[in-house]
Amino acid sequence: MTRVPQITTDVDSAATLLKNGAIVAIPTETVYGLAALVHQEAAVMRIYSVKGRPTHHPLIVHVAKDFDLDKWGVFSSTARLLASEFWPGPLTLLVKRTAHVPDWVTGGRVTVALRVPQHPMCQELLGLIPDALVAPSANRFGRVSPTTAQHVLSDLGSDVDLILDGGPCDIGVESTIVDCTKDSLQILRPGAISAMDIFTLTGRTLSDGIGESRAPGMMLSHYSPTAIVELYESQDEALLRASQLSEMGTTYQHLYFENVNEYALRLYDELRMADIKGVKIVLAVLPEPTGIGIALRDRLKKASHRQS
Ligand code: TXA
Ligand code: MG
C-alpha cells in the first residue's frame, strides 16, 4: 500500500523531521516549496529526484528574517537596500555566494539565490532550525506550482515525508528574482515585486525579463497543464473563440479575473482544475502588463508553450 504523507499544522514536528534529513513541503506567501536543510546533501539530492529536476538547476535558499547576510552572500549596497525594503517578502536576490553555501545547492555556480519568506508559519519553522532551507516549488519539473497543501498532495503524494499546511498562498506566483551580481540589476523572473517597485526604491532601471529565459531551469515551456493554453489580449477575442469551440463541441475553460491579484491567487488552481475536468483548451485572457500582471503574462506564456 502506498503511504500517504501527513498534512499537518504542527511546525515543531516539521522542524524535527527536517533536522533528521526528511523532505517537507512548506507554505510560503508565493507558492508551496519542497524543503530540506541546505547542509543535508542527501535530502537535497532527494528533492531533485522527486521533482525530476536536473541537478545543475540551482535551488533558492530560504533564510530566517534575522539571518546574517554576510554568512551566505556578498551583498552590494543596492542588494542591501532591496533586502531591507522587501524582506521578508516575495523577492529572491541573486548574489555571489560565500564558502558556507554548498555546491549541491548552486549546481557549482559562484552565485546563490537567497530569499526571506514572509509566511508566518514558514518564518516560525526557519526559527526552529539551525540552518537555512532549500525550497524549489513543490511540483514535478515543468508542471504547475502548488498554492495549497492539497495541490502538493495530489502532485507529489507519498514522495514527500510531510506537508505543512499554512492555508492557501497569499500571492499565488513565485518570487521575483533579481540578479544583483553585476553593475546593472536584472530581473531573471518577474513576480509580485515589479521592476517599477525596484526602480522607485533604487532609482535604477532594469529589464523585466519577459520573453527571455535567463535563470537556469526557466525554459520556454513551464507551468504547463496537460490542456492546451491559448492566449488572448481581450475578453472579446476569447469569447469569440469560445463560441467557435462550443459549435465544434470542443471542451474549454475560460480564464480571466478582472482583479489582477485575484488572477494571481487563482491562476495555478484554475490550470489544475482544467486538467481535473479534462478540458481540451484553456482560453486565457492576458492581464495588463503592469505590476504583478507582468508576472502573470510570463507564466501564461510559458504555460501556453507546447513542447514538440
Ligand atoms: O517563490 C519562490 O521563489 C518559490 C517559493 C517556494 O519560495 N520557489 C521557487 O523555486 O520558485 P524554484 O526552484 O521553483 O525556482 C527557482 C528559480 C529557478 O529557475 C532557478 O534556476 C533559479 O531560481 N535560481 C536559483 N538559484 C540560482 C542561481 N544561483 N543562479 C541563477 N538562477 C538561480
Ligand atoms: Mg518552480
Tab-separated table of C-alpha atoms and ligand atoms in Angstrom:
chain	number	residue	atom	x	y	z
A	1	MET	CA	0.000	0.000	0.000
A	2	THR	CA	1.297	3.495	-0.807
A	3	ARG	CA	1.927	5.584	2.269
A	4	VAL	CA	0.095	8.926	2.182
A	5	PRO	CA	2.095	11.804	3.727
A	6	GLN	CA	0.526	13.521	6.653
A	7	ILE	CA	-0.802	17.046	6.213
A	8	THR	CA	-0.201	18.922	9.450
A	9	THR	CA	-0.138	22.391	11.016
A	10	ASP	CA	2.412	21.236	13.605
A	11	VAL	CA	5.530	23.325	12.926
A	12	ASP	CA	7.589	21.543	15.606
A	13	SER	CA	7.167	18.144	14.008
A	14	ALA	CA	8.107	19.605	10.596
A	15	ALA	CA	11.277	21.085	12.139
A	16	THR	CA	12.172	17.774	13.809
A	17	LEU	CA	11.719	15.803	10.596
A	18	LEU	CA	13.777	18.311	8.597
A	19	LYS	CA	16.606	18.197	11.145
A	20	ASN	CA	16.566	14.385	10.739
A	21	GLY	CA	17.086	14.669	6.987
A	22	ALA	CA	13.486	14.498	5.729
A	23	ILE	CA	11.965	16.495	2.874
A	24	VAL	CA	8.896	18.508	3.870
A	25	ALA	CA	6.515	20.627	1.779
A	26	ILE	CA	6.192	24.082	3.322
A	27	PRO	CA	3.911	27.070	2.811
A	28	THR	CA	5.306	30.411	1.649
A	29	GLU	CA	3.393	33.529	0.612
A	30	THR	CA	4.144	32.826	-3.074
A	31	VAL	CA	3.758	29.062	-3.669
A	32	TYR	CA	4.427	25.904	-1.625
A	33	GLY	CA	8.054	24.786	-1.556
A	34	LEU	CA	9.651	21.375	-1.138
A	35	ALA	CA	12.172	21.898	1.649
A	36	ALA	CA	15.315	20.310	3.049
A	37	LEU	CA	18.125	21.671	5.198
A	38	VAL	CA	20.768	23.279	2.989
A	39	HIS	CA	23.580	21.244	4.536
A	40	GLN	CA	21.815	17.856	4.341
A	41	GLU	CA	23.224	16.784	0.971
A	42	ALA	CA	21.267	13.523	0.708
A	43	ALA	CA	17.948	15.251	1.427
A	44	VAL	CA	18.706	17.984	-1.139
A	45	MET	CA	19.540	15.355	-3.751
A	46	ARG	CA	16.255	13.609	-2.947
A	47	ILE	CA	14.416	16.852	-3.776
A	48	TYR	CA	15.994	16.859	-7.231
A	49	SER	CA	14.967	13.281	-7.822
A	50	VAL	CA	11.383	13.694	-6.512
A	51	LYS	CA	10.889	16.765	-8.695
A	52	GLY	CA	12.597	15.135	-11.689
A	53	ARG	CA	14.732	18.265	-11.906
A	54	PRO	CA	18.233	18.269	-13.452
A	55	THR	CA	20.857	18.714	-10.705
A	56	HIS	CA	22.508	21.651	-12.456
A	57	HIS	CA	19.358	23.768	-11.904
A	58	PRO	CA	20.175	25.620	-8.668
A	59	LEU	CA	17.838	25.999	-5.703
A	60	ILE	CA	16.708	29.064	-3.757
A	61	VAL	CA	17.986	29.224	-0.174
A	62	HIS	CA	15.289	30.373	2.289
A	63	VAL	CA	16.534	32.082	5.417
A	64	ALA	CA	15.062	33.371	8.694
A	65	LYS	CA	14.407	37.101	8.909
A	66	ASP	CA	17.193	37.763	11.402
A	67	PHE	CA	19.795	35.896	9.341
A	68	ASP	CA	23.356	37.052	8.876
A	69	LEU	CA	23.558	38.230	5.261
A	70	ASP	CA	27.355	38.099	5.159
A	71	LYS	CA	27.433	34.442	6.167
A	72	TRP	CA	25.603	33.449	2.977
A	73	GLY	CA	26.341	36.011	0.296
A	74	VAL	CA	28.236	39.088	-0.825
A	75	PHE	CA	25.766	41.967	-0.828
A	76	SER	CA	26.344	45.210	-2.723
A	77	SER	CA	24.826	48.374	-1.246
A	78	THR	CA	21.917	48.087	-3.705
A	79	ALA	CA	21.332	44.454	-2.753
A	80	ARG	CA	21.284	45.510	0.907
A	81	LEU	CA	18.775	48.238	0.134
A	82	LEU	CA	16.497	45.768	-1.672
A	83	ALA	CA	16.817	43.310	1.213
A	84	SER	CA	15.978	45.887	3.859
A	85	GLU	CA	12.935	47.141	1.939
A	86	PHE	CA	11.414	43.925	0.579
A	87	TRP	CA	12.435	41.194	3.054
A	88	PRO	CA	10.588	39.321	4.400
A	89	GLY	CA	8.663	39.108	1.132
A	90	PRO	CA	8.342	37.689	-2.390
A	91	LEU	CA	11.800	38.715	-3.575
A	92	THR	CA	14.805	36.490	-4.314
A	93	LEU	CA	18.213	38.141	-4.603
A	94	LEU	CA	20.984	36.556	-6.635
A	95	VAL	CA	24.349	37.432	-5.068
A	96	LYS	CA	27.849	35.990	-5.024
A	97	ARG	CA	27.920	33.071	-2.600
A	98	THR	CA	30.218	32.532	0.365
A	99	ALA	CA	32.060	29.291	1.209
A	100	HIS	CA	29.197	28.492	3.614
A	101	VAL	CA	26.916	27.677	0.644
A	102	PRO	CA	27.486	24.126	-0.614
A	103	ASP	CA	27.906	23.207	-4.283
A	104	TRP	CA	24.905	20.865	-4.293
A	105	VAL	CA	22.597	23.868	-3.800
A	106	THR	CA	24.005	26.095	-6.541
A	107	GLY	CA	24.882	23.473	-9.133
A	108	GLY	CA	28.512	24.556	-8.621
A	109	ARG	CA	27.809	28.207	-9.510
A	110	VAL	CA	29.579	31.082	-7.791
A	111	THR	CA	26.214	32.717	-7.052
A	112	VAL	CA	23.404	31.908	-4.621
A	113	ALA	CA	19.705	32.847	-4.754
A	114	LEU	CA	18.512	33.969	-1.293
A	115	ARG	CA	15.033	34.745	-0.068
A	116	VAL	CA	13.424	35.596	3.280
A	117	PRO	CA	9.826	34.374	3.029
A	118	GLN	CA	7.054	36.294	4.763
A	119	HIS	CA	4.641	33.469	5.578
A	120	PRO	CA	4.441	33.374	9.423
A	121	MET	CA	4.437	29.565	9.610
A	122	CYS	CA	7.473	29.414	7.340
A	123	GLN	CA	9.303	32.002	9.456
A	124	GLU	CA	8.392	30.066	12.609
A	125	LEU	CA	9.854	26.933	11.038
A	126	LEU	CA	13.043	28.726	9.981
A	127	GLY	CA	13.409	29.963	13.568
A	128	LEU	CA	13.413	26.344	14.816
A	129	ILE	CA	16.209	25.000	12.621
A	130	PRO	CA	19.951	25.651	12.857
A	131	ASP	CA	20.366	26.026	9.073
A	132	ALA	CA	18.558	27.530	6.067
A	133	LEU	CA	16.147	25.633	3.783
A	134	VAL	CA	16.347	24.990	0.076
A	135	ALA	CA	12.826	25.077	-1.338
A	136	PRO	CA	12.021	24.782	-5.016
A	137	SER	CA	8.312	24.894	-5.828
A	138	ALA	CA	6.736	21.618	-4.662
A	139	ASN	CA	5.689	20.311	-8.078
A	140	ARG	CA	7.113	17.899	-10.634
A	141	PHE	CA	9.572	19.545	-13.007
A	142	GLY	CA	7.919	21.775	-15.618
A	143	ARG	CA	4.434	21.467	-14.138
A	144	VAL	CA	2.130	23.920	-12.376
A	145	SER	CA	3.317	25.218	-8.953
A	146	PRO	CA	1.176	24.344	-5.900
A	147	THR	CA	-0.664	27.047	-3.945
A	148	THR	CA	-2.380	24.757	-1.393
A	149	ALA	CA	-1.339	21.734	0.689
A	150	GLN	CA	-3.853	19.682	-1.292
A	151	HIS	CA	-2.114	20.602	-4.569
A	152	VAL	CA	1.165	19.260	-3.147
A	153	LEU	CA	-0.506	16.046	-2.049
A	154	SER	CA	-2.115	15.417	-5.418
A	155	ASP	CA	1.126	16.193	-7.281
A	156	LEU	CA	3.850	14.586	-5.120
A	157	GLY	CA	1.830	12.169	-2.963
A	158	SER	CA	3.902	9.748	-0.934
A	159	ASP	CA	7.205	11.078	-2.321
A	160	VAL	CA	7.281	13.755	0.417
A	161	ASP	CA	7.627	12.953	4.133
A	162	LEU	CA	5.249	15.618	5.460
A	163	ILE	CA	3.170	18.546	4.222
A	164	LEU	CA	2.977	21.604	6.466
A	165	ASP	CA	-0.372	23.250	5.797
A	166	GLY	CA	-0.301	27.045	6.030
A	167	GLY	CA	-3.512	27.563	4.056
A	168	PRO	CA	-3.754	28.915	0.510
A	169	CYS	CA	-0.786	31.108	-0.518
A	170	ASP	CA	-1.395	34.863	-0.310
A	171	ILE	CA	0.203	35.783	-3.646
A	172	GLY	CA	-0.002	32.716	-5.889
A	173	VAL	CA	3.002	33.187	-8.223
A	174	GLU	CA	6.696	32.627	-7.491
A	175	SER	CA	9.014	35.330	-6.142
A	176	THR	CA	10.662	37.970	-8.296
A	177	ILE	CA	14.314	37.005	-8.884
A	178	VAL	CA	16.763	39.926	-9.194
A	179	ASP	CA	20.357	39.395	-10.268
A	180	CYS	CA	22.498	41.720	-8.117
A	181	THR	CA	25.849	40.276	-9.198
A	182	LYS	CA	26.591	42.769	-11.981
A	183	ASP	CA	26.778	46.547	-12.287
A	184	SER	CA	23.224	46.709	-13.612
A	185	LEU	CA	20.285	44.960	-11.946
A	186	GLN	CA	18.371	42.413	-13.951
A	187	ILE	CA	15.088	40.637	-13.296
A	188	LEU	CA	15.528	36.929	-14.043
A	189	ARG	CA	11.929	36.039	-13.173
A	190	PRO	CA	9.093	38.574	-12.736
A	191	GLY	CA	6.905	38.300	-9.613
A	192	ALA	CA	4.791	40.379	-7.240
A	193	ILE	CA	7.604	42.905	-6.756
A	194	SER	CA	7.892	44.644	-10.111
A	195	ALA	CA	10.666	46.422	-11.997
A	196	MET	CA	8.774	49.627	-11.197
A	197	ASP	CA	8.832	48.887	-7.436
A	198	ILE	CA	12.581	48.341	-7.652
A	199	PHE	CA	13.117	51.465	-9.725
A	200	THR	CA	11.106	53.526	-7.231
A	201	LEU	CA	13.359	52.330	-4.411
A	202	THR	CA	16.768	52.309	-6.097
A	203	GLY	CA	16.374	54.785	-8.959
A	204	ARG	CA	17.763	52.096	-11.253
A	205	THR	CA	16.024	50.860	-14.363
A	206	LEU	CA	16.073	47.167	-15.143
A	207	SER	CA	14.704	44.768	-17.671
A	208	ASP	CA	11.596	42.836	-16.588
A	209	GLY	CA	12.887	39.606	-18.073
A	210	ILE	CA	9.755	38.995	-20.114
A	211	GLY	CA	10.113	36.671	-23.063
A	212	GLU	CA	13.619	35.765	-22.004
A	213	SER	CA	14.894	32.693	-20.278
A	214	ARG	CA	17.827	33.639	-18.099
A	215	ALA	CA	17.638	31.689	-14.861
A	216	PRO	CA	18.734	28.090	-15.346
A	217	GLY	CA	15.650	25.905	-15.412
A	218	MET	CA	13.443	28.724	-16.680
A	219	MET	CA	12.577	27.305	-20.044
A	220	LEU	CA	10.084	28.426	-22.637
A	221	SER	CA	7.706	25.692	-21.564
A	222	HIS	CA	6.981	25.649	-17.843
A	223	TYR	CA	3.997	25.819	-15.501
A	224	SER	CA	2.228	23.603	-18.022
A	225	PRO	CA	-1.100	21.847	-17.636
A	226	THR	CA	-1.997	18.997	-20.000
A	227	ALA	CA	-4.715	21.148	-21.598
A	228	ILE	CA	-3.668	23.443	-24.453
A	229	VAL	CA	-3.470	27.057	-23.232
A	230	GLU	CA	-4.482	29.700	-25.798
A	231	LEU	CA	-3.720	33.350	-25.035
A	232	TYR	CA	-5.923	36.350	-25.877
A	233	GLU	CA	-5.307	40.059	-25.398
A	234	SER	CA	-9.019	40.798	-24.861
A	235	GLN	CA	-12.155	39.249	-23.447
A	236	ASP	CA	-13.928	39.766	-26.796
A	237	GLU	CA	-11.375	37.649	-28.676
A	238	ALA	CA	-11.617	34.900	-26.051
A	239	LEU	CA	-15.432	34.932	-26.151
A	240	LEU	CA	-15.421	34.666	-29.948
A	241	ARG	CA	-13.138	31.653	-29.765
A	242	ALA	CA	-15.338	30.179	-27.002
A	243	SER	CA	-18.384	30.265	-29.245
A	244	GLN	CA	-16.417	28.610	-32.085
A	245	LEU	CA	-15.277	25.843	-29.729
A	246	SER	CA	-18.829	25.329	-28.449
A	247	GLU	CA	-20.048	24.878	-32.009
A	248	MET	CA	-17.326	22.309	-32.649
A	249	GLY	CA	-18.155	20.512	-29.413
A	250	THR	CA	-14.627	21.089	-28.039
A	251	THR	CA	-14.379	21.409	-24.254
A	252	TYR	CA	-12.744	24.573	-22.926
A	253	GLN	CA	-12.260	26.652	-19.811
A	254	HIS	CA	-12.306	30.442	-19.835
A	255	LEU	CA	-9.602	32.005	-17.624
A	256	TYR	CA	-9.799	35.651	-16.645
A	257	PHE	CA	-10.099	37.734	-13.486
A	258	GLU	CA	-10.503	41.476	-13.675
A	259	ASN	CA	-8.676	41.936	-10.378
A	260	VAL	CA	-5.055	41.115	-11.120
A	261	ASN	CA	-4.276	39.993	-7.538
A	262	GLU	CA	-7.192	37.575	-7.653
A	263	TYR	CA	-5.910	36.383	-11.043
A	264	ALA	CA	-2.534	35.590	-9.434
A	265	LEU	CA	-4.200	33.827	-6.498
A	266	ARG	CA	-6.329	31.653	-8.736
A	267	LEU	CA	-4.089	31.061	-11.771
A	268	TYR	CA	-2.447	27.762	-10.827
A	269	ASP	CA	-5.593	26.326	-9.254
A	270	GLU	CA	-7.521	27.100	-12.457
A	271	LEU	CA	-4.868	25.416	-14.618
A	272	ARG	CA	-5.025	22.350	-12.359
A	273	MET	CA	-8.836	22.356	-12.468
A	274	ALA	CA	-8.748	22.356	-16.268
A	275	ASP	CA	-6.828	19.069	-16.155
A	276	ILE	CA	-9.015	17.583	-13.437
A	277	LYS	CA	-12.102	18.368	-15.538
A	278	GLY	CA	-10.278	17.069	-18.609
A	279	VAL	CA	-10.980	20.114	-20.801
A	280	LYS	CA	-9.069	20.316	-24.083
A	281	ILE	CA	-8.382	24.050	-24.202
A	282	VAL	CA	-7.892	26.878	-21.692
A	283	LEU	CA	-8.791	30.293	-23.123
A	284	ALA	CA	-6.661	32.679	-21.058
A	285	VAL	CA	-7.089	36.435	-21.310
A	286	LEU	CA	-3.786	38.198	-20.592
A	287	PRO	CA	-3.908	40.897	-17.880
A	288	GLU	CA	-2.463	44.386	-18.403
A	289	PRO	CA	1.361	44.322	-18.341
A	290	THR	CA	1.786	46.286	-15.113
A	291	GLY	CA	2.678	45.182	-11.558
A	292	ILE	CA	2.007	41.505	-10.938
A	293	GLY	CA	0.279	41.423	-14.363
A	294	ILE	CA	3.791	41.193	-15.878
A	295	ALA	CA	4.465	38.014	-13.885
A	296	LEU	CA	1.080	36.565	-14.873
A	297	ARG	CA	1.748	37.203	-18.557
A	298	ASP	CA	5.139	35.485	-18.187
A	299	ARG	CA	3.608	32.383	-16.536
A	300	LEU	CA	0.713	32.224	-19.014
A	301	LYS	CA	3.103	32.452	-21.969
A	302	LYS	CA	5.168	29.605	-20.566
A	303	ALA	CA	2.036	27.561	-19.821
A	304	SER	CA	0.903	28.056	-23.434
A	305	HIS	CA	4.186	26.973	-24.977
A	306	ARG	CA	3.911	23.402	-26.242
A	307	GLN	CA	6.920	21.149	-26.171
A	308	SER	CA	7.226	19.498	-29.532
B	1	TXA	O1	8.548	31.938	-4.734
B	1	TXA	C1	9.526	31.192	-4.896
B	1	TXA	O2	10.640	31.617	-5.238
B	1	TXA	C2	9.321	29.696	-4.629
B	1	TXA	C3	8.994	29.502	-3.142
B	1	TXA	C4	8.853	28.072	-2.744
B	1	TXA	O3	9.954	30.170	-2.374
B	1	TXA	N1	10.458	28.925	-5.041
B	1	TXA	C5	10.734	28.706	-6.347
B	1	TXA	O4	11.847	27.893	-6.550
B	1	TXA	O5	10.083	29.177	-7.264
B	1	TXA	P1	12.131	27.172	-7.955
B	1	TXA	O6	13.262	26.260	-7.684
B	1	TXA	O7	10.878	26.562	-8.497
B	1	TXA	O8	12.633	28.323	-8.869
B	1	TXA	C6	13.871	28.928	-8.577
B	1	TXA	C7	14.480	29.557	-9.785
B	1	TXA	C8	14.949	28.526	-10.802
B	1	TXA	O9	14.591	28.953	-12.110
B	1	TXA	C9	16.461	28.545	-10.627
B	1	TXA	O10	17.146	28.241	-11.803
B	1	TXA	C10	16.719	29.979	-10.163
B	1	TXA	O11	15.639	30.264	-9.324
B	1	TXA	N2	17.971	30.027	-9.387
B	1	TXA	C11	18.209	29.518	-8.166
B	1	TXA	N3	19.500	29.689	-7.825
B	1	TXA	C12	20.105	30.326	-8.847
B	1	TXA	C13	21.438	30.756	-9.130
B	1	TXA	N4	22.436	30.595	-8.254
B	1	TXA	N5	21.659	31.368	-10.313
B	1	TXA	C14	20.679	31.565	-11.210
B	1	TXA	N6	19.398	31.153	-11.012
B	1	TXA	C15	19.113	30.550	-9.860
B	2	MG	MG	9.420	26.001	-9.863
